[in-house]
C-alpha positions as a Markdown table, in Angstrom:
| # | Residue | x | y | z |
|---|---|---|---|---|
| 1 | Met | 1.6 | 11.5 | 6.9 |
| 2 | Ala | 0.2 | 8.1 | 7.2 |
| 3 | Gly | -1.0 | 8.6 | 3.8 |
| 4 | Phe | 2.1 | 9.8 | 2.2 |
| 5 | Leu | 4.1 | 7.2 | 3.6 |
| 6 | Tyr | 1.8 | 4.4 | 2.0 |
| 7 | Val | 1.7 | 5.8 | -1.8 |
| 8 | Leu | 5.6 | 6.4 | -1.9 |
| 9 | Ala | 5.9 | 2.4 | -0.5 |
| 10 | Ala | 4.0 | 1.5 | -3.6 |
| 11 | Ala | 5.9 | 4.2 | -5.4 |
| 12 | Phe | 8.5 | 2.3 | -4.6 |
| 13 | Met | 7.5 | -1.2 | -5.0 |
| 14 | Trp | 6.7 | -0.6 | -8.9 |
| 15 | Gly | 9.2 | 0.6 | -9.1 |
| 16 | Val | 11.2 | -1.9 | -8.6 |
| 17 | Ile | 9.4 | -4.1 | -11.0 |
| 18 | Gly | 12.3 | -3.6 | -13.4 |
| 19 | Val | 14.8 | -5.0 | -10.8 |
| 20 | Phe | 12.9 | -8.2 | -10.8 |
| 21 | Thr | 12.2 | -8.7 | -14.3 |
| 22 | Lys | 15.7 | -8.1 | -15.1 |
| 23 | Phe | 17.1 | -10.6 | -13.1 |
| 24 | Val | 13.9 | -13.5 | -13.8 |
| 25 | Leu | 15.3 | -12.2 | -17.7 |
| 26 | Ala | 18.5 | -14.1 | -16.4 |
| 27 | Glu | 17.0 | -17.1 | -15.6 |
| 28 | Gly | 15.6 | -17.7 | -19.3 |
| 29 | Val | 12.0 | -17.4 | -18.3 |
| 30 | Ser | 10.5 | -14.5 | -21.4 |
| 31 | Ala | 9.5 | -11.3 | -20.9 |
| 32 | Leu | 5.3 | -12.4 | -21.2 |
| 33 | Glu | 5.9 | -15.7 | -19.3 |
| 34 | Ile | 7.5 | -13.2 | -16.3 |
| 35 | Ala | 3.8 | -11.2 | -17.1 |
| 36 | Phe | 1.5 | -14.5 | -17.0 |
| 37 | Trp | 3.7 | -16.0 | -13.6 |
| 38 | Arg | 3.1 | -12.5 | -12.3 |
| 39 | Ala | -0.2 | -12.0 | -12.6 |
| 40 | Val | -1.3 | -15.5 | -11.8 |
| 41 | Phe | 0.1 | -15.3 | -8.8 |
| 42 | Gly | -1.1 | -11.7 | -7.9 |
| 43 | Trp | -4.5 | -13.2 | -8.8 |
| 44 | Met | -4.1 | -15.6 | -5.5 |
| 45 | Phe | -3.1 | -13.3 | -3.1 |
| 46 | Phe | -6.0 | -11.4 | -4.1 |
| 47 | Leu | -8.3 | -14.3 | -3.6 |
| 48 | Val | -6.9 | -14.5 | -0.4 |
| 49 | His | -8.0 | -11.3 | 1.0 |
| 50 | Ala | -10.8 | -11.1 | -1.5 |
| 51 | Ala | -12.5 | -14.9 | 1.3 |
| 52 | Val | -11.4 | -13.4 | 3.6 |
| 53 | Ala | -12.4 | -9.9 | 3.4 |
| 54 | Gly | -16.0 | -11.4 | 2.2 |
| 55 | Gln | -15.5 | -8.9 | -1.3 |
| 56 | Leu | -15.5 | -11.6 | -3.5 |
| 57 | Arg | -19.1 | -11.2 | -5.5 |
| 58 | Ala | -19.2 | -9.0 | -8.5 |
| 59 | His | -22.6 | -7.9 | -10.0 |
| 60 | Arg | -23.6 | -10.4 | -13.3 |
| 61 | Ser | -24.2 | -7.4 | -15.5 |
| 62 | Asp | -20.4 | -5.8 | -14.4 |
| 63 | Leu | -18.2 | -8.7 | -15.2 |
| 64 | Pro | -17.4 | -7.8 | -19.4 |
| 65 | Ala | -15.9 | -4.3 | -17.9 |
| 66 | Leu | -13.7 | -7.0 | -15.3 |
| 67 | Leu | -13.1 | -8.7 | -18.1 |
| 68 | Gly | -12.2 | -6.4 | -20.3 |
| 69 | Phe | -10.2 | -4.6 | -17.4 |
| 70 | Gly | -8.1 | -7.6 | -17.5 |
| 71 | Val | -7.5 | -8.2 | -20.8 |
| 72 | Ile | -5.9 | -4.0 | -20.4 |
| 73 | Cys | -4.3 | -4.8 | -17.1 |
| 74 | Val | -2.0 | -7.5 | -17.4 |
| 75 | Thr | -2.5 | -9.3 | -21.8 |
| 76 | Leu | -1.5 | -5.6 | -22.5 |
| 77 | Phe | -0.3 | -3.6 | -19.7 |
| 78 | Tyr | 1.6 | -6.3 | -18.0 |
| 79 | Gly | 3.2 | -8.5 | -20.8 |
| 80 | Ala | 4.4 | -4.7 | -23.5 |
| 81 | Tyr | 5.6 | -3.4 | -19.6 |
| 82 | Gln | 8.1 | -6.6 | -19.2 |
| 83 | Ile | 8.9 | -6.8 | -23.2 |
| 84 | Ala | 9.8 | -2.9 | -22.5 |
| 85 | Ile | 12.0 | -3.6 | -19.6 |
| 86 | Arg | 13.6 | -6.3 | -21.8 |
| 87 | Asp | 14.6 | -4.3 | -25.3 |
| 88 | Val | 15.1 | -0.3 | -24.2 |
| 89 | Gly | 15.9 | -1.2 | -20.4 |
| 90 | Met | 14.1 | -0.6 | -16.7 |
| 91 | Ala | 14.6 | 3.4 | -16.9 |
| 92 | Met | 13.7 | 4.2 | -20.3 |
| 93 | Ala | 10.6 | 1.4 | -19.5 |
| 94 | Ala | 9.5 | 3.1 | -16.5 |
| 95 | Val | 10.1 | 6.6 | -18.0 |
| 96 | Leu | 8.0 | 5.7 | -21.4 |
| 97 | Leu | 4.9 | 3.7 | -18.9 |
| 98 | Tyr | 4.3 | 8.0 | -17.2 |
| 99 | Thr | 2.9 | 8.8 | -20.7 |
| 100 | Ala | 0.3 | 8.0 | -19.3 |
| 101 | Pro | -1.2 | 11.0 | -17.9 |
| 102 | Ala | -1.0 | 12.4 | -21.9 |
| 103 | Trp | -2.8 | 9.4 | -23.7 |
| 104 | Val | -5.4 | 10.5 | -20.4 |
| 105 | Ala | -5.7 | 13.3 | -21.5 |
| 106 | Leu | -6.7 | 12.1 | -24.9 |
| 107 | Leu | -9.0 | 9.6 | -23.7 |
| 108 | Ser | -10.8 | 11.9 | -21.9 |
| 109 | Arg | -11.9 | 13.8 | -23.9 |
| 110 | Leu | -12.6 | 10.7 | -26.4 |
| 111 | Val | -14.5 | 9.1 | -23.9 |
| 112 | Leu | -15.5 | 11.0 | -21.4 |
| 113 | Lys | -16.6 | 14.0 | -23.1 |
| 114 | Glu | -14.0 | 16.2 | -20.8 |
| 115 | Glu | -12.9 | 19.6 | -22.2 |
| 116 | Met | -9.3 | 19.2 | -23.9 |
| 117 | Thr | -7.5 | 22.4 | -21.4 |
| 118 | Leu | -4.2 | 24.2 | -23.1 |
| 119 | Val | -2.6 | 22.7 | -19.4 |
| 120 | Lys | -3.0 | 19.6 | -20.9 |
| 121 | Ala | -2.5 | 20.7 | -24.5 |
| 122 | Val | 0.6 | 22.3 | -23.2 |
| 123 | Cys | 1.1 | 18.9 | -21.4 |
| 124 | Val | 0.4 | 16.0 | -24.1 |
| 125 | Thr | 3.2 | 18.4 | -26.4 |
| 126 | Met | 5.8 | 17.9 | -23.8 |
| 127 | Thr | 5.0 | 13.6 | -23.4 |
| 128 | Ile | 5.9 | 13.4 | -27.3 |
| 129 | Leu | 8.9 | 15.5 | -26.6 |
| 130 | Gly | 10.5 | 13.6 | -23.5 |
| 131 | Val | 9.6 | 10.4 | -25.7 |
| 132 | Thr | 11.5 | 11.8 | -29.0 |
| 133 | Cys | 14.8 | 12.9 | -26.2 |
| 134 | Ile | 14.9 | 9.6 | -24.7 |
| 135 | Ser | 14.6 | 7.5 | -27.8 |
| 136 | Leu | 16.8 | 9.5 | -30.6 |
| 137 | Gly | 18.8 | 11.1 | -27.3 |
| 138 | Pro | 21.8 | 8.7 | -27.3 |
| 139 | Lys | 22.3 | 8.6 | -31.4 |
| 140 | Leu | 21.8 | 12.6 | -32.1 |
| 141 | Met | 24.3 | 12.6 | -29.2 |
| 142 | Ser | 27.0 | 11.0 | -30.7 |
| 143 | Gly | 26.0 | 12.1 | -34.3 |
| 144 | Ser | 25.7 | 8.2 | -35.4 |
| 145 | Ala | 22.9 | 6.7 | -37.7 |
| 146 | Ile | 19.3 | 6.0 | -35.9 |
| 147 | Asp | 19.5 | 2.6 | -34.9 |
| 148 | Leu | 16.5 | 1.9 | -32.1 |
| 149 | Asn | 15.0 | -0.4 | -30.7 |
| 150 | Leu | 11.4 | 0.6 | -32.1 |
| 151 | Phe | 9.4 | -3.1 | -30.8 |
| 152 | Gly | 11.2 | -2.1 | -27.6 |
| 153 | Leu | 9.5 | 1.8 | -27.7 |
| 154 | Ala | 6.5 | 1.0 | -29.5 |
| 155 | Ala | 6.1 | -1.4 | -26.2 |
| 156 | Gly | 6.8 | 1.1 | -24.0 |
| 157 | Leu | 4.3 | 3.4 | -25.2 |
| 158 | Val | 1.6 | 0.6 | -24.7 |
| 159 | Ser | 2.5 | 0.1 | -20.9 |
| 160 | Gly | 1.5 | 3.7 | -21.3 |
| 161 | Phe | -1.9 | 3.6 | -23.6 |
| 162 | Thr | -2.8 | 0.7 | -21.3 |
| 163 | Tyr | -1.8 | 2.3 | -18.0 |
| 164 | Ala | -3.7 | 5.6 | -19.0 |
| 165 | Leu | -7.4 | 3.1 | -19.8 |
| 166 | Tyr | -6.7 | 1.9 | -16.4 |
| 167 | Tyr | -8.1 | 5.2 | -14.6 |
| 168 | Ile | -10.5 | 5.4 | -18.1 |
| 169 | Phe | -12.2 | 2.3 | -16.7 |
| 170 | Gly | -12.4 | 2.7 | -13.6 |
| 171 | Lys | -13.8 | 6.5 | -13.8 |
| 172 | Lys | -16.0 | 4.0 | -15.7 |
| 173 | Phe | -17.2 | 1.6 | -14.7 |
| 174 | Leu | -15.0 | 0.0 | -11.9 |
| 175 | Tyr | -15.3 | 2.6 | -8.8 |
| 176 | Arg | -18.1 | 0.7 | -7.1 |
| 177 | Tyr | -15.8 | -1.8 | -6.3 |
| 178 | Pro | -12.5 | -2.5 | -3.8 |
| 179 | Thr | -9.4 | -3.3 | -4.7 |
| 180 | Pro | -9.7 | -7.0 | -4.6 |
| 181 | Thr | -12.4 | -7.4 | -6.0 |
| 182 | Ile | -11.6 | -5.7 | -9.5 |
| 183 | Phe | -8.5 | -8.4 | -9.6 |
| 184 | Val | -9.5 | -11.1 | -8.7 |
| 185 | Tyr | -11.9 | -11.2 | -11.8 |
| 186 | Ala | -9.3 | -9.3 | -13.8 |
| 187 | Leu | -5.9 | -11.1 | -13.2 |
| 188 | Pro | -6.9 | -15.1 | -14.2 |
| 189 | Phe | -8.9 | -13.3 | -17.2 |
| 190 | Gly | -5.4 | -11.3 | -18.8 |
| 191 | Ala | -3.5 | -13.8 | -17.8 |
| 192 | Leu | -5.0 | -17.1 | -20.0 |
| 193 | Leu | -5.4 | -14.0 | -22.9 |
| 194 | Leu | -1.4 | -14.9 | -22.4 |
| 195 | Leu | -1.0 | -18.6 | -23.2 |
| 196 | Pro | -1.2 | -18.7 | -27.1 |
| 197 | Phe | 2.3 | -16.3 | -26.2 |
| 198 | Ile | 4.0 | -18.4 | -24.2 |
| 199 | His | 6.8 | -20.6 | -24.0 |
| 200 | Phe | 6.9 | -22.3 | -21.1 |
| 201 | Val | 10.3 | -23.1 | -19.1 |
| 202 | His | 12.1 | -25.8 | -16.8 |
| 203 | Lys | 12.8 | -23.1 | -13.6 |
| 204 | Ser | 15.4 | -23.1 | -10.8 |
| 205 | Pro | 14.2 | -22.3 | -7.2 |
| 206 | Glu | 15.2 | -18.8 | -7.2 |
| 207 | Ala | 13.6 | -17.9 | -10.5 |
| 208 | Trp | 10.0 | -19.6 | -9.1 |
| 209 | Leu | 10.9 | -17.1 | -5.8 |
| 210 | Leu | 11.9 | -13.7 | -7.7 |
| 211 | Leu | 8.3 | -14.8 | -9.4 |
| 212 | Ile | 6.1 | -14.7 | -6.3 |
| 213 | Gly | 8.0 | -12.1 | -4.6 |
| 214 | Met | 6.9 | -10.2 | -7.7 |
| 215 | Ala | 4.1 | -10.8 | -7.4 |
| 216 | Leu | 3.5 | -9.7 | -3.9 |
| 217 | Val | 5.0 | -6.8 | -4.1 |
| 218 | Thr | 5.0 | -5.0 | -7.6 |
| 219 | Ser | 0.9 | -6.5 | -7.8 |
| 220 | Tyr | -0.8 | -7.4 | -4.6 |
| 221 | Gly | 1.6 | -5.1 | -2.1 |
| 222 | Ala | 1.7 | -2.2 | -3.9 |
| 223 | Phe | -1.9 | -1.7 | -4.5 |
| 224 | Ser | -3.3 | -2.8 | -1.5 |
| 225 | Val | -1.0 | 0.3 | 0.1 |
| 226 | Tyr | -1.9 | 2.3 | -2.7 |
| 227 | Tyr | -5.5 | 2.0 | -1.7 |
| 228 | Ala | -4.6 | 1.9 | 1.5 |
| 229 | Gly | -2.8 | 6.1 | 1.5 |
| 230 | Leu | -6.2 | 6.8 | -0.7 |
| 231 | Lys | -8.3 | 6.4 | 1.7 |
| 232 | Arg | -5.6 | 9.0 | 4.0 |
| 233 | Met | -5.0 | 11.1 | 1.3 |
| 234 | Asp | -6.4 | 13.4 | -2.1 |
| 235 | Ala | -6.3 | 11.6 | -4.6 |
| 236 | Thr | -3.8 | 14.2 | -6.5 |
| 237 | His | -1.4 | 14.9 | -4.4 |
| 238 | Ala | -1.5 | 10.9 | -3.7 |
| 239 | Ser | -0.9 | 10.6 | -7.9 |
| 240 | Val | 1.6 | 12.8 | -7.8 |
| 241 | Ile | 3.6 | 10.5 | -4.7 |
| 242 | Ala | 3.6 | 8.0 | -7.1 |
| 243 | Thr | 5.6 | 9.7 | -9.5 |
| 244 | Phe | 8.7 | 8.6 | -8.1 |
| 245 | Glu | 8.1 | 5.5 | -9.3 |
| 246 | Pro | 9.8 | 6.3 | -12.2 |
| 247 | Leu | 12.3 | 7.9 | -10.6 |
| 248 | Val | 13.5 | 4.7 | -8.2 |
| 249 | Ala | 13.5 | 2.6 | -11.4 |
| 250 | Ala | 15.9 | 5.3 | -13.3 |
| 251 | Val | 18.2 | 5.1 | -9.7 |
| 252 | Leu | 18.4 | 1.5 | -9.3 |
| 253 | Ala | 18.7 | 0.6 | -13.1 |
| 254 | Tyr | 22.3 | 2.9 | -12.3 |
| 255 | Ala | 23.2 | 1.7 | -8.8 |
| 256 | Leu | 22.5 | -2.5 | -10.3 |
| 257 | Phe | 23.1 | -2.2 | -14.3 |
| 258 | Gly | 25.1 | 0.3 | -15.4 |
| 259 | Glu | 21.3 | 1.7 | -17.4 |
| 260 | Lys | 21.8 | 6.0 | -17.9 |
| 261 | Phe | 20.9 | 8.4 | -20.2 |
| 262 | Ser | 21.7 | 10.5 | -22.5 |
| 263 | Leu | 21.7 | 14.7 | -21.5 |
| 264 | Leu | 18.9 | 14.7 | -24.1 |
| 265 | Gly | 17.0 | 11.7 | -22.7 |
| 266 | Tyr | 17.9 | 12.8 | -18.9 |
| 267 | Ala | 16.1 | 15.8 | -20.0 |
| 268 | Gly | 13.1 | 13.7 | -21.6 |
| 269 | Ser | 12.5 | 12.2 | -18.7 |
| 270 | Ser | 11.9 | 15.9 | -16.8 |
| 271 | Leu | 10.7 | 16.7 | -19.7 |
| 272 | Ile | 7.5 | 13.5 | -18.5 |
| 273 | Ile | 7.9 | 14.1 | -15.2 |
| 274 | Ala | 6.7 | 18.1 | -15.7 |
| 275 | Ala | 3.6 | 17.3 | -17.8 |
| 276 | Val | 2.8 | 14.5 | -15.1 |
| 277 | Leu | 2.5 | 16.7 | -12.0 |
| 278 | Met | 0.9 | 19.4 | -14.8 |
| 279 | Val | -1.8 | 17.9 | -15.2 |
| 280 | Val | -2.1 | 16.5 | -11.9 |
| 281 | Leu | -2.4 | 20.0 | -10.3 |
| 282 | Ser | -4.2 | 21.7 | -12.6 |
| 283 | Gly | -7.0 | 19.4 | -11.5 |
| 284 | Ser | -6.3 | 19.9 | -8.2 |
| 285 | Arg | -6.8 | 23.6 | -8.9 |
| 286 | Gly | -9.9 | 22.5 | -10.4 |
| 287 | Arg | -11.7 | 21.1 | -8.7 |
| 288 | Lys | -11.1 | 22.9 | -5.7 |
| 289 | Ala | -12.8 | 25.8 | -7.6 |
| 290 | Val | -15.6 | 23.7 | -7.8 |
| 291 | Arg | -16.1 | 23.4 | -4.7 |
| 292 | Ser | -15.2 | 27.2 | -4.0 |
| 293 | Glu | -18.6 | 27.8 | -6.4 |
| 294 | Ala | -20.4 | 25.1 | -4.8 |
């Protein structure tokens, strides 16, 4: 039960990323500047944690992987997700983020040489159909000409792709280090690469508090409780519980900002979440079969 509660807390924390983003955007701060400060303040929290826990050291040979992870999880992932929230709304951005399992299935085949099973292929197809329903749903339902925010849609898909790379990197390179060590090196490097694309603006005290709170809750807090949960339960079950994130985001988007999908949009969201559960649960059955054979 403790592990369940930790992971559920992480899902809720990630689910409020869009809430913080919406309020900070309203303060006149750009999406990429939000990503920058989320990384910087998150790094400060992880730095204190790593220093206290004695987890600052990393092998020199692993630095390229850690810095590459920074490019993916900050420069691309943080930036793309903030842009998606700005351009297509927090509900759609959260659902597009969860195209990640489909990307993982494809990348696992290409990079890790894992088998592309029938379940994985079906899930990839479901994800593509889900994204199509979400994107085209309002226009198809109304019969009007298609006028999509293609940049926001692309940013949402990039966020899902880079979120998937988080797991690929983790499986190949980063399993040897605790979470604070990884982010101590990845966050500042990723933030540095965002600098050329940012025009910094004057921020009110409220904006600074929102940015600090965002980093504390959605970066340091969410990752910390998520990995605390992983210590107490199976990773597969943790992944299933984490799919509450887009649900939390969608409910908050409707309650706070009036965002809602069309009927096809809700169907597409259901397809993507169902695909996530299928990938995760099929992986669980596969691991159980291997253990029973052993």
